[in-house]
Amino acid sequence: MSTPPLASGPEGPEALRPLLATVLDALAAGTAERGGPLPAGGPDAVTARVAAALGDPLPDTGDPDALHAIVRALAAGAADPADPLCAAHLHCPPLAVATAADLAASALNPSLDSWDQAPAASALEAAVTRALARTAGLADALVTTGGTESNQLALLLAREAHGGDLRLVCCAGAHHSLPRAAWLLGLPAPVVLPAPRGLLDPAALAEALTTLPGPLLVAATAGTTDAGLIDPLPEIAALCAAHGARLHIDAAYGGGLLFSDRHRHRLTGLDAAHTVTLDLHKLGWQPAAAGLLAVARPDELATLHQHADYLNATDDTEAGLPDLLARSPRTTRRPDILKIAVTLRTLGRDGLGALVDQVCARAHELAGLIAAHPGFELYDRPVISTVLFRPAEATDDTVAAVRRGLLHEGRAVLGRARLDGRLWLKATVLNPRSRPDDLARLLELVEGSTPR
C-alpha cells in the first residue's frame, strides 16, 4: 500500500490541488441539495442523512470517494451563515480570503508552543496581536478560541493579580461564561446586579462598589448576546477607577466596531479596561476560531509561564529563542493569527469598517420594516446588528413554535431571547451581502408561520 500524500513539503501543493477541487465540488453539490439556510426535517432527518452518507465510520478498507461524500453531507446538513435567512446567532459567513489563509495554516500545521515548531507564525502572532491590542487602546493580546476562553483568562489573570478572594461583579445580561469561569477558578460566588433593559446599571454598580469588600472585578459588556447592547462603559470605568476595582470588558461581539469610523465611538471607555475580550469570528468575518484577550499590563502574562525543558529550555531562551508557553494556557496551538493577519492586510481598516457599517445599516433597515408593520412588535432599535421582534399579540409559546417551525422546514434560522419577561425572535445581521428584499422575505416567512 502506497503512503498517502502529505499536505506540506515540496509535493504538498500538487497533492492538495485535486483534493481542493473535490472539496469545492462537494460543497457546491451539498449546498444545492440543501437548497436553503438549513436542512429540512429536523434533527432526526439530518442524523439519518449523515448516517447514510457516512456508513461505517471506521471500515476495514478505505473508500477513495469518502472526501466528496462526507463533505457533501456536511454541506447539505449545514446551517449556512452566508444565506441571508440564516440569522439566529453570532455566526458569521467567513471571508473567502480568510478561509484560504486558514487552509495554509492547516497544510503547514505549525504549533505555537515552541519557536522551533512555528518560527514565522510566532513572529506573525506577536506583531498582529499587539497591533490589535493597540487598536483597542491596550498593550498586548493573546490568541484564544473565542469569548469563553478569553473571559476565563481574564478572570485567571485577575485572580493571580489580586488573590483568590477576588469577587466578580456583573449584571444579569453578562455572558454565561463569566460566572462559569468564576466557578471553574474557585472564586467566590459572583455578585449579579439587576439589568434593567439588559444593561449594567451604574447606580446599582456604585452601590455595590461602595458596600462590597474588595478586591472586586467588574465585568461590563460591549455587545450582549441577546440584544447586542453596550453597557455605559465610560460611567462604569469611572466608577471602577474611583473605587479601585479592576475592569474587564467583554467585547466579543461589539469589538468589531473598532474598525468603523462611524461606530467606533460606541466603544468609548474600552481603553480604561484592564482586559478586553475580542472575537473576530463574529463581527470580523473569520473562520472559527479567532478570539483574543487584550491586556493593559503585559507583565501580568508572566503568571501563565510554565517551564518544560523540551519546549523552552532556559539556555535556549537565554540564547534568544522566544518562549511561547506564557502566550496561552494551551500547549498545542494552531496559527489562527494567520487568517486574521491576511484579512487585516487585504481589507485594511477601511474595508473591514465598511463591512461593519453595512451590517449595522441592514439591521436598522430590518428594524424599520418591523416598526412599520402592524403585524410585528419591535423590541428596540439595534445598537449593533441584532434585532429583536415578535408577532404582535402572540404568546411566548407561539413565538417559540414559529421559530421551531421555520427551523424544522429549513426555511429560516432565527434565534430567541428573553428580555423584560417576554420571548423575542432574534435576527443577528452579520451577512454584509444581505439585501433589503432578503430582510422583507424573512418577515414574510415569520408572518406566514404565525397562527391567526
Coordinates of C-alpha atoms in Angstrom, one line a residue:
M1 CA 0.0 0.0 0.0
S2 CA 1.4 3.4 -1.0
T3 CA 1.8 6.1 1.6
P4 CA -1.0 8.8 1.2
P5 CA 0.3 12.2 0.1
L6 CA 1.1 14.9 2.6
A7 CA -0.3 18.4 2.6
S8 CA 3.1 20.1 3.2
G9 CA 6.5 19.6 1.8
P10 CA 7.6 20.1 -1.8
E11 CA 4.9 17.8 -3.1
G12 CA 2.1 19.2 -0.9
P13 CA 0.6 21.8 -3.1
E14 CA 0.2 19.4 -6.1
A15 CA -1.2 16.8 -3.8
L16 CA -3.8 19.3 -2.5
R17 CA -4.8 20.7 -5.8
P18 CA -7.1 17.9 -7.0
L19 CA -8.4 17.4 -3.5
L20 CA -9.4 21.0 -3.3
A21 CA -11.3 20.6 -6.5
T22 CA -13.1 17.6 -4.9
V23 CA -14.0 19.6 -1.8
L24 CA -15.3 22.6 -3.8
D25 CA -17.4 20.3 -6.0
A26 CA -18.8 18.6 -2.8
L27 CA -19.5 22.0 -1.2
A28 CA -21.4 23.1 -4.3
A29 CA -23.4 19.8 -4.5
G30 CA -24.3 19.8 -0.8
T31 CA -25.4 23.5 -0.9
A32 CA -27.6 22.8 -3.9
E33 CA -29.0 19.7 -2.2
R34 CA -29.9 21.7 1.0
G35 CA -31.5 24.5 -1.1
G36 CA -31.8 26.9 1.8
P37 CA -30.4 28.2 5.0
L38 CA -30.9 25.0 7.0
P39 CA -31.6 21.3 6.1
A40 CA -35.3 20.4 6.4
G41 CA -36.7 17.7 8.6
G42 CA -35.2 18.5 12.0
P43 CA -32.6 16.5 14.0
D44 CA -33.8 13.0 13.2
A45 CA -33.9 13.6 9.4
V46 CA -30.4 15.2 9.4
T47 CA -29.0 12.4 11.6
A48 CA -30.4 9.8 9.2
R49 CA -28.9 11.5 6.1
V50 CA -25.5 11.9 7.7
A51 CA -25.5 8.2 8.8
A52 CA -26.4 7.2 5.2
A53 CA -23.5 9.2 3.8
L54 CA -21.0 8.1 6.4
G55 CA -21.7 4.4 6.6
D56 CA -19.2 2.6 8.8
P57 CA -17.1 5.3 10.4
L58 CA -14.1 3.0 10.6
P59 CA -14.2 0.4 7.8
D60 CA -11.6 -2.2 7.3
T61 CA -11.0 -1.0 3.7
G62 CA -10.8 2.7 2.9
D63 CA -13.1 4.5 0.4
P64 CA -11.4 6.9 -2.1
D65 CA -14.7 8.7 -2.5
A66 CA -15.1 9.5 1.2
L67 CA -13.9 13.1 0.9
H68 CA -16.6 14.0 -1.6
A69 CA -19.3 12.0 0.2
I70 CA -18.7 13.3 3.7
V71 CA -18.1 16.9 2.7
R72 CA -21.2 16.9 0.6
A73 CA -23.2 15.5 3.5
L74 CA -21.8 18.2 5.8
A75 CA -22.7 20.9 3.4
A76 CA -26.2 19.5 2.8
G77 CA -26.8 19.4 6.5
A78 CA -25.2 22.7 7.4
A79 CA -26.6 26.0 8.7
D80 CA -25.3 28.3 6.1
P81 CA -24.3 31.7 7.6
A82 CA -23.9 33.1 4.1
D83 CA -27.7 32.6 3.5
P84 CA -29.4 35.9 4.5
L85 CA -32.2 33.9 6.0
C86 CA -29.8 32.3 8.5
A87 CA -29.6 35.0 11.2
A88 CA -30.0 33.3 14.5
H89 CA -26.6 33.6 16.1
L90 CA -23.3 35.4 16.2
H91 CA -22.3 33.0 13.4
C92 CA -20.7 34.9 10.5
P93 CA -20.1 33.9 6.9
P94 CA -16.3 33.8 6.8
L95 CA -14.4 35.8 4.2
A96 CA -13.0 33.8 1.3
V97 CA -9.6 35.3 1.7
A98 CA -9.6 34.3 5.4
T99 CA -10.7 30.8 4.6
A100 CA -8.0 30.4 2.0
A101 CA -5.4 31.6 4.6
D102 CA -6.7 29.0 7.0
L103 CA -6.0 26.3 4.5
A104 CA -2.4 27.3 4.5
A105 CA -2.4 27.1 8.3
S106 CA -3.7 23.5 8.2
A107 CA -1.3 22.5 5.5
L108 CA 1.8 23.8 7.2
N109 CA 0.5 22.8 10.6
P110 CA 2.7 25.0 12.9
S111 CA 2.1 24.6 16.6
L112 CA 2.7 27.7 18.7
D113 CA 4.0 26.0 21.8
S114 CA 7.7 26.3 20.8
W115 CA 9.6 28.5 18.4
D116 CA 11.2 25.6 16.5
Q117 CA 7.7 24.4 15.5
A118 CA 6.4 27.8 14.3
P119 CA 9.2 30.3 13.6
A120 CA 7.3 32.6 11.2
A121 CA 3.9 32.0 12.9
S122 CA 5.3 33.1 16.3
A123 CA 6.7 36.3 14.8
L124 CA 3.4 37.0 13.0
E125 CA 1.3 36.4 16.1
A126 CA 3.4 38.8 18.2
A127 CA 3.2 41.6 15.6
V128 CA -0.6 41.2 14.8
T129 CA -1.8 40.7 18.4
R130 CA 0.0 43.9 19.6
A131 CA -1.4 45.9 16.7
L132 CA -5.0 44.7 17.5
A133 CA -4.4 45.4 21.2
R134 CA -3.3 49.0 20.4
T135 CA -6.4 49.4 18.3
A136 CA -8.4 48.7 21.5
G137 CA -6.2 51.1 23.5
L138 CA -4.4 48.3 25.3
A139 CA -0.8 46.9 25.1
D140 CA -0.8 43.3 24.1
A141 CA -3.2 40.4 23.3
L142 CA -3.3 36.6 23.4
V143 CA -5.0 34.5 20.8
T144 CA -7.8 32.4 22.2
T145 CA -10.5 30.0 20.9
G146 CA -13.2 32.7 21.4
G147 CA -15.0 34.7 24.0
T148 CA -15.4 31.9 26.5
E149 CA -11.7 31.2 26.8
S150 CA -10.9 35.0 26.7
N151 CA -13.3 35.6 29.6
Q152 CA -11.9 32.8 31.6
L153 CA -8.3 34.0 31.0
A154 CA -9.3 37.5 32.1
L155 CA -10.6 36.1 35.4
L156 CA -7.5 34.0 35.8
L157 CA -5.2 37.0 35.4
A158 CA -7.3 39.0 37.8
R159 CA -7.2 36.2 40.4
E160 CA -3.5 35.9 40.2
A161 CA -3.1 39.7 40.5
H162 CA -5.5 40.2 43.4
G163 CA -5.9 36.9 45.2
G164 CA -8.4 34.0 45.5
D165 CA -10.9 36.1 47.3
L166 CA -11.5 38.3 44.3
R167 CA -15.2 38.7 43.6
L168 CA -16.8 39.1 40.2
V169 CA -19.4 41.8 39.8
C170 CA -21.5 41.6 36.7
C171 CA -25.1 42.1 35.6
A172 CA -27.8 39.6 34.6
G173 CA -27.1 40.4 31.0
A174 CA -23.4 39.3 31.1
H175 CA -22.3 36.3 29.1
H176 CA -22.8 32.9 30.9
S177 CA -19.0 32.2 30.6
L178 CA -18.2 34.8 33.2
P179 CA -19.9 33.3 36.3
R180 CA -18.9 29.9 34.9
A181 CA -15.3 31.0 34.9
A182 CA -15.6 32.2 38.5
W183 CA -16.8 28.7 39.4
L184 CA -14.0 27.0 37.5
L185 CA -11.4 29.1 39.1
G186 CA -12.7 28.6 42.6
L187 CA -13.6 32.3 43.1
P188 CA -16.4 33.4 45.4
A189 CA -20.0 33.4 44.0
P190 CA -20.4 36.4 41.7
V191 CA -22.5 39.4 42.6
V192 CA -25.1 39.6 39.9
L193 CA -26.7 43.0 39.6
P194 CA -30.1 43.7 38.1
A195 CA -30.1 44.6 34.4
P196 CA -32.9 47.0 33.5
R197 CA -33.3 46.8 29.8
G198 CA -30.4 44.4 29.6
L199 CA -27.7 46.9 30.7
L200 CA -25.4 47.2 33.7
D201 CA -26.9 50.0 35.8
P202 CA -24.3 52.5 37.0
A203 CA -26.3 53.3 40.1
A204 CA -26.5 49.7 41.2
L205 CA -22.8 49.3 40.4
A206 CA -21.9 52.3 42.5
E207 CA -23.8 50.9 45.5
A208 CA -22.2 47.5 45.1
L209 CA -18.7 49.0 44.9
T210 CA -19.4 51.1 47.9
T211 CA -20.7 48.3 50.1
L212 CA -18.8 45.2 49.0
P213 CA -15.4 44.3 50.4
G214 CA -12.6 44.1 47.9
P215 CA -10.9 43.0 45.8
L216 CA -13.5 43.3 43.1
L217 CA -13.6 42.6 39.3
V218 CA -16.3 44.4 37.4
A219 CA -17.3 42.8 34.0
A220 CA -19.0 45.0 31.6
T221 CA -20.3 44.0 28.1
A222 CA -19.9 45.7 24.7
G223 CA -22.4 43.7 22.7
T224 CA -24.7 41.4 24.7
T225 CA -25.5 38.1 23.1
D226 CA -29.3 38.6 23.4
A227 CA -29.7 42.1 22.1
G228 CA -26.3 43.5 21.1
L229 CA -26.5 46.1 23.9
I230 CA -23.4 48.0 25.1
D231 CA -23.1 48.9 28.7
P232 CA -22.4 52.5 29.6
L233 CA -18.6 52.0 29.5
P234 CA -17.4 55.5 30.4
E235 CA -19.5 55.6 33.6
I236 CA -18.5 52.1 34.6
A237 CA -14.9 52.8 34.0
A238 CA -15.1 55.9 36.1
L239 CA -16.7 54.1 39.0
C240 CA -14.1 51.3 38.8
A241 CA -11.3 53.9 38.9
A242 CA -12.9 55.7 41.9
H243 CA -13.3 52.6 43.9
G244 CA -10.1 50.8 42.9
A245 CA -11.9 47.9 41.2
R246 CA -10.5 46.0 38.3
L247 CA -12.4 46.3 35.0
H248 CA -12.9 43.6 32.3
I249 CA -14.9 44.3 29.2
D250 CA -16.4 41.5 27.2
A251 CA -16.4 43.0 23.6
A252 CA -16.6 39.6 21.9
Y253 CA -19.4 41.0 19.7
G254 CA -19.0 44.7 19.8
G255 CA -15.2 44.8 19.4
G256 CA -15.6 44.8 15.6
L257 CA -16.9 48.3 15.9
L258 CA -13.3 49.5 16.4
F259 CA -12.8 49.1 12.6
S260 CA -15.6 51.6 11.8
D261 CA -15.2 55.4 11.8
R262 CA -19.0 55.6 12.1
H263 CA -19.5 53.3 15.0
R264 CA -16.2 53.3 17.0
H265 CA -17.5 56.0 19.4
R266 CA -19.8 53.4 20.9
L267 CA -16.8 51.8 22.5
T268 CA -15.6 54.9 24.2
G269 CA -14.2 53.7 27.6
L270 CA -12.8 50.5 26.3
D271 CA -9.2 51.7 26.8
A272 CA -9.9 52.0 30.5
A273 CA -10.2 48.3 31.0
H274 CA -7.5 46.0 32.4
T275 CA -8.6 43.3 30.0
V276 CA -10.8 43.2 26.9
T277 CA -12.3 40.2 25.1
L278 CA -12.4 40.4 21.3
D279 CA -13.7 37.8 18.9
L280 CA -13.2 38.1 15.2
H281 CA -15.2 35.1 14.2
K282 CA -18.2 37.3 15.0
L283 CA -18.1 40.9 13.7
G284 CA -14.8 40.2 11.9
W285 CA -15.8 37.5 9.4
Q286 CA -13.2 35.0 10.3
P287 CA -13.5 31.2 10.3
A288 CA -13.7 30.0 13.9
A289 CA -11.7 30.2 16.0
A290 CA -10.4 33.8 16.1
G291 CA -10.6 35.1 19.6
L292 CA -8.3 37.4 21.5
L293 CA -7.8 38.7 25.0
A294 CA -6.3 42.2 25.1
V295 CA -4.4 43.2 28.2
A296 CA -3.3 46.6 29.5
R297 CA -0.5 45.2 31.7
P298 CA 1.6 42.6 29.7
D299 CA 3.7 41.9 32.8
E300 CA 0.6 40.1 34.2
L301 CA 1.1 37.4 31.5
A302 CA 4.0 36.1 33.4
T303 CA 1.6 34.2 35.6
L304 CA 0.9 31.9 32.6
H305 CA 4.5 30.9 32.3
Q306 CA 5.4 27.3 32.6
H307 CA 8.7 25.5 32.1
A308 CA 9.1 22.4 30.0
D309 CA 12.7 21.7 29.0
Y310 CA 11.7 20.2 25.6
L311 CA 9.8 23.4 24.7
N312 CA 11.5 26.3 26.5
A313 CA 14.8 25.2 27.9
T314 CA 16.5 28.0 29.9
D315 CA 19.6 28.0 27.8
D316 CA 17.5 28.2 24.6
T317 CA 15.6 31.2 25.9
E318 CA 18.9 32.9 27.0
A319 CA 20.2 32.3 23.5
G320 CA 17.3 34.2 22.1
L321 CA 14.7 31.6 21.1
P322 CA 11.3 33.0 22.0
D323 CA 9.4 31.4 24.9
L324 CA 5.8 30.8 23.8
L325 CA 4.4 29.0 26.8
A326 CA 3.2 32.2 28.5
R327 CA 1.1 33.1 25.5
S328 CA -1.7 30.7 26.3
P329 CA -2.8 28.1 28.8
R330 CA -3.0 25.7 25.9
T331 CA 0.1 23.8 24.6
T332 CA -0.6 22.8 21.1
R333 CA -2.0 25.9 19.3
R334 CA -2.7 26.3 15.6
P335 CA -1.7 29.6 14.0
D336 CA -5.2 31.2 14.0
I337 CA -3.5 34.6 13.7
L338 CA -2.7 33.8 10.0
K339 CA -6.2 34.3 8.7
I340 CA -6.6 37.4 10.8
A341 CA -3.3 38.9 9.5
V342 CA -4.2 38.2 5.9
T343 CA -7.7 39.7 6.4
L344 CA -6.3 42.9 8.0
R345 CA -3.7 43.4 5.3
T346 CA -6.1 42.6 2.5
L347 CA -9.0 44.7 3.5
G348 CA -7.4 47.3 5.8
R349 CA -9.3 49.2 8.4
D350 CA -11.4 50.9 5.8
G351 CA -12.5 47.6 4.2
L352 CA -13.4 46.0 7.5
G353 CA -15.1 49.1 8.6
A354 CA -17.2 49.2 5.5
L355 CA -18.4 45.6 6.3
V356 CA -19.3 46.7 9.8
D357 CA -21.2 49.7 8.5
Q358 CA -23.1 47.5 6.0
V359 CA -24.4 45.0 8.6
C360 CA -25.3 47.8 11.0
A361 CA -27.2 49.6 8.3
R362 CA -29.1 46.4 7.3
A363 CA -30.1 45.8 10.9
H364 CA -31.6 49.3 11.1
E365 CA -33.4 48.7 7.8
L366 CA -34.9 45.5 9.2
A367 CA -35.9 47.3 12.4
G368 CA -37.6 49.9 10.2
L369 CA -39.6 47.3 8.3
I370 CA -40.7 45.7 11.6
A371 CA -41.7 49.1 13.1
A372 CA -43.8 49.9 10.1
H373 CA -45.5 46.5 10.0
P374 CA -48.7 46.3 12.1
G375 CA -48.3 42.5 12.5
F376 CA -45.0 42.9 14.4
E377 CA -43.7 44.4 17.6
L378 CA -40.1 45.7 17.7
Y379 CA -38.1 45.5 20.9
D380 CA -35.9 48.5 20.2
R381 CA -33.7 50.0 17.5
P382 CA -30.5 48.0 17.2
V383 CA -27.3 49.1 18.9
I384 CA -25.1 46.9 16.7
S385 CA -26.7 44.5 14.3
T386 CA -29.1 42.4 16.4
V387 CA -32.8 43.0 16.0
L388 CA -35.4 41.6 18.4
F389 CA -39.1 41.4 17.4
R390 CA -42.2 39.2 17.8
P391 CA -45.6 38.8 16.1
A392 CA -47.9 41.3 17.7
E393 CA -50.2 39.9 20.4
A394 CA -48.6 36.5 20.2
T395 CA -48.0 34.4 23.3
D396 CA -44.5 33.3 24.2
D397 CA -45.5 29.7 23.3
T398 CA -46.5 30.9 19.8
V399 CA -43.2 32.8 19.3
A400 CA -41.2 29.7 20.2
A401 CA -43.4 27.5 18.0
V402 CA -42.9 29.9 15.0
R403 CA -39.2 29.7 15.4
R404 CA -39.1 25.9 15.7
G405 CA -41.4 25.5 12.7
L406 CA -39.2 27.5 10.4
L407 CA -36.2 25.5 11.6
H408 CA -37.9 22.2 11.0
E409 CA -38.8 23.2 7.5
G410 CA -35.4 24.6 6.8
R411 CA -36.8 27.9 5.6
A412 CA -35.2 30.4 8.1
V413 CA -32.9 30.4 11.1
L414 CA -33.9 32.9 13.8
G415 CA -32.7 33.0 17.4
R416 CA -34.6 33.6 20.6
A417 CA -34.0 35.9 23.5
R418 CA -35.9 36.6 26.7
L419 CA -35.9 40.2 27.8
D420 CA -38.3 42.1 30.0
G421 CA -40.0 38.9 30.8
R422 CA -41.1 38.1 27.3
L423 CA -39.8 35.9 24.5
W424 CA -38.5 37.6 21.3
L425 CA -37.3 36.4 17.9
K426 CA -33.7 37.4 17.3
A427 CA -32.2 38.3 13.9
T428 CA -28.5 38.8 14.1
V429 CA -27.4 40.5 10.8
L430 CA -23.8 39.5 10.1
N431 CA -24.1 38.9 6.4
P432 CA -22.8 42.1 4.5
R433 CA -24.4 40.7 1.3
S434 CA -27.9 40.8 2.8
R435 CA -30.3 43.0 0.8
P436 CA -33.5 44.8 1.8
D437 CA -35.6 42.3 -0.1
D438 CA -33.9 39.4 1.9
L439 CA -35.0 41.2 5.1
A440 CA -38.5 41.6 3.8
R441 CA -38.6 37.9 2.9
L442 CA -37.6 37.0 6.4
L443 CA -40.5 38.9 7.8
E444 CA -42.9 37.3 5.3
L445 CA -41.8 33.8 6.4
V446 CA -42.4 34.7 10.1
E447 CA -45.8 36.3 9.3
G448 CA -46.8 33.3 7.2
S449 CA -45.9 30.9 10.0
T450 CA -47.8 32.8 12.7
P451 CA -51.2 31.3 13.6
R452 CA -54.1 33.7 13.3

